[in-house]
Amino acid sequence: MTDNQQIATTQTAAPARKKDGTSSVYEFFARWPQLGLFIGLSVMIAIFGVLEPSFLSVNSLFTVLEQSSVTAILAIGLTFVIIVAGIDLSFGSTLGLCAVVVGTVLLDGGSLTLSVVTACAVGAAAGLFNATITIALRITPLIITLGTMTLFSGLALLVTEGKTLFGLPDSLGNLIGSKILFLPFIVFVFLVVLILAGILLRCTRFGLYCLAIGGSPETAKLAGIRTNFHIAGAYVLLGILAGICGFITVGRLGSADPRLGTDLTLPVIAAAVLGGANLMGGAGSVIGAALGAIFISTLQAGLTTLVVPAFYQRIAIGAAIILALAFERFQNARR
């Protein structure tokens, strides 16, 4: 054996450098972001509970779940879009448009079932429109959905002539305020969406193909996966969930405001990213998205319970969103 071969053999056989404790902990939580998020959420709840014991009451915790449900449902839908390496900024405006549709159908004498089905159909059409334009023009979805965000918001204002729709039937409010299996209706819907979305993502071809497309679109095409179909499906799913959220929001407020949902964009994106969604595509968790939404709502509710002024709440929530996006960026750089 020559000297060069001996050196090469020695280098190959050299033991890997041990990782320090900080690196190991980081990699553990990077691999299981939902666990770290759950621990952080638990610590935050405990801190708020110590500072204000009433925060730990059952009613208070259920209120937090109700407040986070719409954000969580939208974050679950957005997770699918992010997984296929897409992004959608228009889901808030889609929610507002669907809310107007719900109000219009009900005021015209339609049933609750017809109103929610129509809202979901409009949401699905909005999602399909986003996907079609993005795929056909091959323009980054960030730009496309920025435009459709304004478009859908304008349509909602056009339908109502800029007015909020009042005088909706009491049956809607009664349904949204009811309980199913001892759970508030909104929380029950959220849990159903969470379970079905988890099964869709991890136990069906659609979900697995979405993960494959986000990981490597070219490889997915070579494997015979209809990438455009599944990308469109992710956007349509988000649109349908926006329709459901529009129905829920109208029921909670008792009116249909065309401007509903416009303040949800950053919290929903932050919830998805906090839950482990990779903005580059190929990774995401519906459970993580739900935990992310609950984390943000808990932070807001806890600060409100402590009578923290609203402007400080906005600063804290904004900082949490920035930290979440910064962590996701740093995580990508380490991969």
mmCIF file of C-alpha atoms in Angstrom:
data_model
loop_
_atom_site.group_PDB
_atom_site.id
_atom_site.type_symbol
_atom_site.label_atom_id
_atom_site.label_comp_id
_atom_site.label_asym_id
_atom_site.label_seq_id
_atom_site.Cartn_x
_atom_site.Cartn_y
_atom_site.Cartn_z
ATOM 1 C CA MET A 1 0.000 0.000 0.000
ATOM 2 C CA THR A 2 1.411 3.391 -0.969
ATOM 3 C CA ASP A 3 1.776 6.335 1.424
ATOM 4 C CA ASN A 4 -1.078 8.200 -0.321
ATOM 5 C CA GLN A 5 -3.367 5.187 0.044
ATOM 6 C CA GLN A 6 -2.485 4.908 3.743
ATOM 7 C CA ILE A 7 -3.289 8.596 4.277
ATOM 8 C CA ALA A 8 -6.609 8.238 2.429
ATOM 9 C CA THR A 9 -7.504 5.161 4.473
ATOM 10 C CA THR A 10 -6.638 6.955 7.692
ATOM 11 C CA GLN A 11 -8.774 9.970 6.708
ATOM 12 C CA THR A 12 -11.691 7.748 5.757
ATOM 13 C CA ALA A 13 -11.488 5.803 9.010
ATOM 14 C CA ALA A 14 -11.146 8.909 11.146
ATOM 15 C CA PRO A 15 -13.999 9.157 13.596
ATOM 16 C CA ALA A 16 -16.612 11.819 13.031
ATOM 17 C CA ARG A 17 -16.262 14.894 15.131
ATOM 18 C CA LYS A 18 -18.477 14.860 18.139
ATOM 19 C CA LYS A 19 -21.259 17.386 18.235
ATOM 20 C CA ASP A 20 -21.505 19.659 21.208
ATOM 21 C CA GLY A 21 -24.585 19.657 23.428
ATOM 22 C CA THR A 22 -26.022 22.845 21.961
ATOM 23 C CA SER A 23 -25.850 21.475 18.428
ATOM 24 C CA SER A 24 -27.488 18.205 19.459
ATOM 25 C CA VAL A 25 -30.351 19.977 21.212
ATOM 26 C CA TYR A 26 -30.856 22.273 18.236
ATOM 27 C CA GLU A 27 -30.945 19.382 15.773
ATOM 28 C CA PHE A 28 -33.413 17.509 17.976
ATOM 29 C CA PHE A 29 -35.871 20.409 18.059
ATOM 30 C CA ALA A 30 -35.233 21.170 14.376
ATOM 31 C CA ARG A 31 -36.277 17.606 13.598
ATOM 32 C CA TRP A 32 -39.285 17.715 15.924
ATOM 33 C CA PRO A 33 -40.402 21.384 15.899
ATOM 34 C CA GLN A 34 -43.871 20.430 17.157
ATOM 35 C CA LEU A 35 -42.387 19.129 20.417
ATOM 36 C CA GLY A 36 -40.452 22.326 21.022
ATOM 37 C CA LEU A 37 -43.552 24.352 20.186
ATOM 38 C CA PHE A 38 -45.661 22.281 22.585
ATOM 39 C CA ILE A 39 -43.109 22.781 25.373
ATOM 40 C CA GLY A 40 -42.984 26.511 24.689
ATOM 41 C CA LEU A 41 -46.793 26.689 24.688
ATOM 42 C CA SER A 42 -46.983 24.777 27.985
ATOM 43 C CA VAL A 43 -44.416 27.058 29.627
ATOM 44 C CA MET A 44 -46.254 30.160 28.411
ATOM 45 C CA ILE A 45 -49.591 28.879 29.752
ATOM 46 C CA ALA A 46 -47.939 28.085 33.086
ATOM 47 C CA ILE A 47 -46.435 31.577 33.315
ATOM 48 C CA PHE A 48 -49.734 33.269 32.532
ATOM 49 C CA GLY A 49 -51.429 30.933 35.044
ATOM 50 C CA VAL A 50 -49.032 31.956 37.806
ATOM 51 C CA LEU A 51 -49.475 35.644 37.036
ATOM 52 C CA GLU A 52 -53.254 35.337 36.703
ATOM 53 C CA PRO A 53 -54.767 32.055 38.060
ATOM 54 C CA SER A 54 -58.091 32.656 36.290
ATOM 55 C CA PHE A 55 -56.273 32.122 32.988
ATOM 56 C CA LEU A 56 -56.108 28.387 33.761
ATOM 57 C CA SER A 57 -59.871 27.998 34.132
ATOM 58 C CA VAL A 58 -61.637 25.632 31.737
ATOM 59 C CA ASN A 59 -63.746 28.429 30.289
ATOM 60 C CA SER A 60 -60.665 30.553 29.668
ATOM 61 C CA LEU A 61 -58.802 27.745 27.903
ATOM 62 C CA PHE A 62 -61.811 26.906 25.739
ATOM 63 C CA THR A 63 -62.090 30.581 24.845
ATOM 64 C CA VAL A 64 -58.478 30.521 23.654
ATOM 65 C CA LEU A 65 -59.242 27.437 21.553
ATOM 66 C CA GLU A 66 -62.269 29.138 20.019
ATOM 67 C CA GLN A 67 -60.273 32.263 19.240
ATOM 68 C CA SER A 68 -57.509 30.236 17.621
ATOM 69 C CA SER A 69 -59.760 27.910 15.606
ATOM 70 C CA VAL A 70 -60.143 30.093 12.496
ATOM 71 C CA THR A 71 -56.419 30.862 12.405
ATOM 72 C CA ALA A 72 -55.631 27.168 12.929
ATOM 73 C CA ILE A 73 -57.963 25.977 10.155
ATOM 74 C CA LEU A 74 -56.467 28.460 7.698
ATOM 75 C CA ALA A 75 -52.923 27.561 8.817
ATOM 76 C CA ILE A 76 -53.685 23.883 8.165
ATOM 77 C CA GLY A 77 -54.807 24.709 4.642
ATOM 78 C CA LEU A 78 -51.841 27.006 4.056
ATOM 79 C CA THR A 79 -49.508 24.225 5.194
ATOM 80 C CA PHE A 80 -50.533 22.155 2.167
ATOM 81 C CA VAL A 81 -49.789 25.111 -0.123
ATOM 82 C CA ILE A 82 -46.396 25.700 1.492
ATOM 83 C CA ILE A 83 -45.576 21.991 1.258
ATOM 84 C CA VAL A 84 -45.871 22.139 -2.558
ATOM 85 C CA ALA A 85 -43.471 25.131 -2.488
ATOM 86 C CA GLY A 86 -46.279 27.632 -2.953
ATOM 87 C CA ILE A 87 -47.620 30.547 -0.946
ATOM 88 C CA ASP A 88 -50.997 32.257 -0.780
ATOM 89 C CA LEU A 89 -51.527 35.757 0.565
ATOM 90 C CA SER A 90 -55.156 35.962 -0.544
ATOM 91 C CA PHE A 91 -56.803 33.532 1.882
ATOM 92 C CA GLY A 92 -57.866 36.381 4.182
ATOM 93 C CA SER A 93 -59.617 38.184 1.333
ATOM 94 C CA THR A 94 -61.092 34.854 0.234
ATOM 95 C CA LEU A 95 -62.532 34.462 3.738
ATOM 96 C CA GLY A 96 -64.084 37.932 3.464
ATOM 97 C CA LEU A 97 -65.570 37.126 0.058
ATOM 98 C CA CYS A 98 -66.972 33.838 1.359
ATOM 99 C CA ALA A 99 -68.401 35.640 4.401
ATOM 100 C CA VAL A 100 -70.261 37.996 2.075
ATOM 101 C CA VAL A 101 -71.545 35.013 0.121
ATOM 102 C CA VAL A 102 -72.843 33.414 3.337
ATOM 103 C CA GLY A 103 -74.620 36.625 4.315
ATOM 104 C CA THR A 104 -76.107 37.137 0.856
ATOM 105 C CA VAL A 105 -77.432 33.575 0.622
ATOM 106 C CA LEU A 106 -79.005 33.740 4.076
ATOM 107 C CA LEU A 107 -80.605 37.135 3.463
ATOM 108 C CA ASP A 108 -82.087 35.768 0.245
ATOM 109 C CA GLY A 109 -83.807 33.027 2.245
ATOM 110 C CA GLY A 110 -81.279 30.241 1.697
ATOM 111 C CA SER A 111 -80.588 27.559 4.287
ATOM 112 C CA LEU A 112 -77.490 27.260 6.453
ATOM 113 C CA THR A 113 -76.411 24.224 4.449
ATOM 114 C CA LEU A 114 -76.742 26.089 1.166
ATOM 115 C CA SER A 115 -74.803 29.048 2.521
ATOM 116 C CA VAL A 116 -71.817 27.013 3.722
ATOM 117 C CA VAL A 117 -71.751 24.877 0.546
ATOM 118 C CA THR A 118 -71.858 28.005 -1.616
ATOM 119 C CA ALA A 119 -69.106 29.620 0.458
ATOM 120 C CA CYS A 120 -66.903 26.541 0.089
ATOM 121 C CA ALA A 121 -67.557 26.489 -3.664
ATOM 122 C CA VAL A 122 -66.560 30.144 -3.974
ATOM 123 C CA GLY A 123 -63.456 29.487 -1.864
ATOM 124 C CA ALA A 124 -62.522 26.498 -4.022
ATOM 125 C CA ALA A 125 -62.965 28.607 -7.163
ATOM 126 C CA ALA A 126 -60.715 31.309 -5.696
ATOM 127 C CA GLY A 127 -58.045 28.706 -4.877
ATOM 128 C CA LEU A 128 -58.299 27.177 -8.347
ATOM 129 C CA PHE A 129 -57.991 30.628 -9.889
ATOM 130 C CA ASN A 130 -54.803 31.283 -7.923
ATOM 131 C CA ALA A 131 -53.323 27.944 -8.929
ATOM 132 C CA THR A 132 -54.298 28.250 -12.589
ATOM 133 C CA ILE A 133 -52.810 31.726 -12.994
ATOM 134 C CA THR A 134 -49.648 30.727 -11.134
ATOM 135 C CA ILE A 135 -49.125 27.582 -13.220
ATOM 136 C CA ALA A 136 -50.116 29.116 -16.563
ATOM 137 C CA LEU A 137 -48.051 32.290 -16.257
ATOM 138 C CA ARG A 138 -45.197 30.665 -14.312
ATOM 139 C CA ILE A 139 -45.009 33.656 -12.018
ATOM 140 C CA THR A 140 -44.107 33.310 -8.372
ATOM 141 C CA PRO A 141 -47.288 32.740 -6.348
ATOM 142 C CA LEU A 142 -46.264 35.494 -3.937
ATOM 143 C CA ILE A 143 -46.887 38.084 -6.667
ATOM 144 C CA ILE A 144 -49.995 36.384 -8.058
ATOM 145 C CA THR A 145 -51.734 36.027 -4.701
ATOM 146 C CA LEU A 146 -50.763 39.557 -3.724
ATOM 147 C CA GLY A 147 -52.798 40.667 -6.723
ATOM 148 C CA THR A 148 -55.709 38.310 -6.091
ATOM 149 C CA MET A 149 -55.774 39.409 -2.456
ATOM 150 C CA THR A 150 -56.801 42.859 -3.668
ATOM 151 C CA LEU A 151 -59.056 41.365 -6.351
ATOM 152 C CA PHE A 152 -61.077 39.193 -3.969
ATOM 153 C CA SER A 153 -61.321 41.999 -1.428
ATOM 154 C CA GLY A 154 -62.644 44.288 -4.149
ATOM 155 C CA LEU A 155 -65.225 41.703 -5.212
ATOM 156 C CA ALA A 156 -66.472 41.413 -1.634
ATOM 157 C CA LEU A 157 -66.867 45.177 -1.408
ATOM 158 C CA LEU A 158 -68.581 45.233 -4.812
ATOM 159 C CA VAL A 159 -71.149 42.611 -3.823
ATOM 160 C CA THR A 160 -72.146 44.507 -0.669
ATOM 161 C CA GLU A 161 -71.491 47.995 -2.041
ATOM 162 C CA GLY A 162 -69.015 48.421 0.787
ATOM 163 C CA LYS A 163 -71.629 47.778 3.463
ATOM 164 C CA THR A 164 -71.767 45.234 6.269
ATOM 165 C CA LEU A 165 -74.687 42.802 6.001
ATOM 166 C CA PHE A 166 -76.876 42.678 9.099
ATOM 167 C CA GLY A 167 -80.156 40.982 9.958
ATOM 168 C CA LEU A 168 -78.942 37.415 9.528
ATOM 169 C CA PRO A 169 -81.137 34.606 10.901
ATOM 170 C CA ASP A 170 -80.715 33.625 14.550
ATOM 171 C CA SER A 171 -80.276 29.990 13.506
ATOM 172 C CA LEU A 172 -76.744 30.755 12.332
ATOM 173 C CA GLY A 173 -75.691 32.250 15.651
ATOM 174 C CA ASN A 174 -77.389 29.430 17.536
ATOM 175 C CA LEU A 175 -75.460 26.840 15.508
ATOM 176 C CA ILE A 176 -72.077 28.515 15.945
ATOM 177 C CA GLY A 177 -72.749 28.990 19.663
ATOM 178 C CA SER A 178 -73.885 25.404 20.218
ATOM 179 C CA LYS A 179 -71.899 22.463 21.590
ATOM 180 C CA ILE A 180 -71.199 19.027 20.138
ATOM 181 C CA LEU A 181 -69.943 16.286 22.459
ATOM 182 C CA PHE A 182 -69.397 18.912 25.174
ATOM 183 C CA LEU A 183 -67.151 20.892 22.817
ATOM 184 C CA PRO A 184 -67.954 24.337 21.434
ATOM 185 C CA PHE A 185 -69.095 23.983 17.806
ATOM 186 C CA ILE A 186 -66.131 25.970 16.488
ATOM 187 C CA VAL A 187 -63.622 23.822 18.392
ATOM 188 C CA PHE A 188 -65.362 20.657 17.184
ATOM 189 C CA VAL A 189 -65.090 21.808 13.548
ATOM 190 C CA PHE A 190 -61.434 22.675 14.094
ATOM 191 C CA LEU A 191 -60.671 19.206 15.509
ATOM 192 C CA VAL A 192 -62.515 17.491 12.638
ATOM 193 C CA VAL A 193 -60.521 19.523 10.100
ATOM 194 C CA LEU A 194 -57.298 18.722 11.972
ATOM 195 C CA ILE A 195 -57.939 14.968 11.974
ATOM 196 C CA LEU A 196 -59.058 14.800 8.336
ATOM 197 C CA ALA A 197 -56.166 16.988 7.161
ATOM 198 C CA GLY A 198 -53.679 14.854 9.090
ATOM 199 C CA ILE A 199 -55.009 11.719 7.424
ATOM 200 C CA LEU A 200 -54.985 13.444 4.024
ATOM 201 C CA LEU A 201 -51.370 14.538 4.398
ATOM 202 C CA ARG A 202 -49.821 11.388 5.841
ATOM 203 C CA CYS A 203 -52.078 8.521 4.754
ATOM 204 C CA THR A 204 -53.158 9.306 1.189
ATOM 205 C CA ARG A 205 -51.422 9.564 -2.158
ATOM 206 C CA PHE A 206 -52.465 13.180 -2.464
ATOM 207 C CA GLY A 207 -50.597 14.188 0.694
ATOM 208 C CA LEU A 208 -47.549 12.059 -0.011
ATOM 209 C CA TYR A 209 -47.368 13.350 -3.574
ATOM 210 C CA CYS A 210 -47.600 16.935 -2.282
ATOM 211 C CA LEU A 211 -44.596 16.266 -0.043
ATOM 212 C CA ALA A 212 -42.721 14.763 -2.977
ATOM 213 C CA ILE A 213 -43.523 17.725 -5.223
ATOM 214 C CA GLY A 214 -42.304 20.215 -2.631
ATOM 215 C CA GLY A 215 -39.142 18.221 -2.061
ATOM 216 C CA SER A 216 -38.199 17.934 -5.725
ATOM 217 C CA PRO A 217 -40.652 18.925 -8.484
ATOM 218 C CA GLU A 218 -38.489 17.514 -11.271
ATOM 219 C CA THR A 219 -38.103 14.152 -9.561
ATOM 220 C CA ALA A 220 -41.847 14.059 -8.918
ATOM 221 C CA LYS A 221 -42.515 14.649 -12.624
ATOM 222 C CA LEU A 222 -40.105 11.903 -13.613
ATOM 223 C CA ALA A 223 -41.939 9.589 -11.208
ATOM 224 C CA GLY A 224 -45.168 10.225 -13.112
ATOM 225 C CA ILE A 225 -46.826 12.463 -10.510
ATOM 226 C CA ARG A 226 -49.215 15.056 -11.951
ATOM 227 C CA THR A 227 -47.570 17.989 -10.263
ATOM 228 C CA ASN A 228 -49.916 20.697 -11.546
ATOM 229 C CA PHE A 229 -52.965 18.722 -10.420
ATOM 230 C CA HIS A 230 -51.678 18.327 -6.884
ATOM 231 C CA ILE A 231 -50.478 21.934 -6.652
ATOM 232 C CA ALA A 232 -53.939 23.088 -7.714
ATOM 233 C CA GLY A 233 -55.470 20.693 -5.196
ATOM 234 C CA ALA A 234 -53.513 22.322 -2.358
ATOM 235 C CA TYR A 235 -54.769 25.790 -3.310
ATOM 236 C CA VAL A 236 -58.341 24.525 -3.694
ATOM 237 C CA LEU A 237 -58.170 22.905 -0.252
ATOM 238 C CA LEU A 238 -57.088 26.199 1.301
ATOM 239 C CA GLY A 239 -59.951 27.944 -0.494
ATOM 240 C CA ILE A 240 -62.497 25.455 0.839
ATOM 241 C CA LEU A 241 -61.215 25.921 4.379
ATOM 242 C CA ALA A 242 -61.424 29.699 3.905
ATOM 243 C CA GLY A 243 -65.087 29.175 2.986
ATOM 244 C CA ILE A 244 -65.683 27.231 6.195
ATOM 245 C CA CYS A 245 -63.925 29.943 8.198
ATOM 246 C CA GLY A 246 -66.050 32.594 6.501
ATOM 247 C CA PHE A 247 -69.191 30.752 7.600
ATOM 248 C CA ILE A 248 -67.893 30.421 11.173
ATOM 249 C CA THR A 249 -66.814 34.060 11.398
ATOM 250 C CA VAL A 250 -70.156 35.367 10.177
ATOM 251 C CA GLY A 251 -71.895 33.184 12.759
ATOM 252 C CA ARG A 252 -69.696 34.476 15.570
ATOM 253 C CA LEU A 253 -70.149 38.138 14.668
ATOM 254 C CA GLY A 254 -73.777 37.985 13.523
ATOM 255 C CA SER A 255 -72.934 40.022 10.442
ATOM 256 C CA ALA A 256 -71.018 39.744 7.162
ATOM 257 C CA ASP A 257 -68.323 42.382 6.778
ATOM 258 C CA PRO A 258 -66.511 42.376 3.384
ATOM 259 C CA ARG A 259 -63.312 43.384 5.177
ATOM 260 C CA LEU A 260 -63.200 40.250 7.323
ATOM 261 C CA GLY A 261 -60.002 38.209 7.250
ATOM 262 C CA THR A 262 -57.654 40.931 6.072
ATOM 263 C CA ASP A 263 -55.815 40.917 9.417
ATOM 264 C CA LEU A 264 -55.143 37.168 9.399
ATOM 265 C CA THR A 265 -52.397 36.957 6.790
ATOM 266 C CA LEU A 266 -49.303 37.206 8.994
ATOM 267 C CA PRO A 267 -50.669 35.259 12.000
ATOM 268 C CA VAL A 268 -51.679 32.357 9.755
ATOM 269 C CA ILE A 269 -48.333 32.272 7.947
ATOM 270 C CA ALA A 270 -46.529 32.492 11.283
ATOM 271 C CA ALA A 271 -48.622 29.644 12.703
ATOM 272 C CA ALA A 272 -47.741 27.392 9.753
ATOM 273 C CA VAL A 273 -44.034 28.245 10.004
ATOM 274 C CA LEU A 274 -43.992 27.845 13.776
ATOM 275 C CA GLY A 275 -45.487 24.402 13.235
ATOM 276 C CA GLY A 276 -42.632 23.269 11.013
ATOM 277 C CA ALA A 277 -43.689 24.250 7.495
ATOM 278 C CA ASN A 278 -40.667 24.920 5.301
ATOM 279 C CA LEU A 279 -41.209 27.947 3.054
ATOM 280 C CA MET A 280 -38.980 26.233 0.478
ATOM 281 C CA GLY A 281 -41.462 23.359 0.281
ATOM 282 C CA GLY A 282 -41.381 19.654 1.035
ATOM 283 C CA ALA A 283 -42.075 19.804 4.786
ATOM 284 C CA GLY A 284 -44.992 20.701 7.010
ATOM 285 C CA SER A 285 -47.250 19.458 9.783
ATOM 286 C CA VAL A 286 -50.970 20.051 10.293
ATOM 287 C CA ILE A 287 -50.604 19.381 14.017
ATOM 288 C CA GLY A 288 -47.727 21.857 14.125
ATOM 289 C CA ALA A 289 -49.812 24.465 12.277
ATOM 290 C CA ALA A 290 -52.610 24.035 14.816
ATOM 291 C CA LEU A 291 -50.162 24.357 17.718
ATOM 292 C CA GLY A 292 -48.688 27.461 16.108
ATOM 293 C CA ALA A 293 -52.123 29.073 15.902
ATOM 294 C CA ILE A 294 -52.887 28.165 19.516
ATOM 295 C CA PHE A 295 -49.498 29.559 20.572
ATOM 296 C CA ILE A 296 -50.224 32.936 18.976
ATOM 297 C CA SER A 297 -53.790 33.091 20.358
ATOM 298 C CA THR A 298 -52.569 32.094 23.822
ATOM 299 C CA LEU A 299 -49.977 34.858 23.766
ATOM 300 C CA GLN A 300 -52.613 37.407 22.805
ATOM 301 C CA ALA A 301 -55.172 36.109 25.331
ATOM 302 C CA GLY A 302 -52.599 35.996 28.127
ATOM 303 C CA LEU A 303 -51.492 39.564 27.507
ATOM 304 C CA THR A 304 -55.137 40.650 27.442
ATOM 305 C CA THR A 305 -55.785 38.884 30.753
ATOM 306 C CA LEU A 306 -52.839 40.737 32.266
ATOM 307 C CA VAL A 307 -54.351 43.993 30.984
ATOM 308 C CA VAL A 308 -51.382 44.706 28.752
ATOM 309 C CA PRO A 309 -52.202 47.650 26.434
ATOM 310 C CA ALA A 310 -53.212 46.695 22.904
ATOM 311 C CA PHE A 311 -50.207 48.349 21.256
ATOM 312 C CA TYR A 312 -47.823 46.281 23.412
ATOM 313 C CA GLN A 313 -49.746 43.165 22.385
ATOM 314 C CA ARG A 314 -49.215 44.009 18.732
ATOM 315 C CA ILE A 315 -45.495 44.484 19.378
ATOM 316 C CA ALA A 316 -45.239 41.120 21.180
ATOM 317 C CA ILE A 317 -47.185 39.229 18.499
ATOM 318 C CA GLY A 318 -45.204 40.928 15.725
ATOM 319 C CA ALA A 319 -41.956 39.977 17.448
ATOM 320 C CA ALA A 320 -43.141 36.368 17.761
ATOM 321 C CA ILE A 321 -43.938 36.275 14.049
ATOM 322 C CA ILE A 322 -40.529 37.689 13.116
ATOM 323 C CA LEU A 323 -38.756 35.209 15.399
ATOM 324 C CA ALA A 324 -40.704 32.354 13.839
ATOM 325 C CA LEU A 325 -39.762 33.381 10.311
ATOM 326 C CA ALA A 326 -36.141 34.020 11.364
ATOM 327 C CA PHE A 327 -35.946 30.568 12.966
ATOM 328 C CA GLU A 328 -37.317 28.972 9.798
ATOM 329 C CA ARG A 329 -34.714 30.822 7.724
ATOM 330 C CA PHE A 330 -31.900 29.783 10.059
ATOM 331 C CA GLN A 331 -33.185 26.216 9.999
ATOM 332 C CA ASN A 332 -32.999 26.149 6.200
ATOM 333 C CA ALA A 333 -29.444 27.496 6.296
ATOM 334 C CA ARG A 334 -28.343 24.658 8.613
ATOM 335 C CA ARG A 335 -29.746 21.951 6.320
#
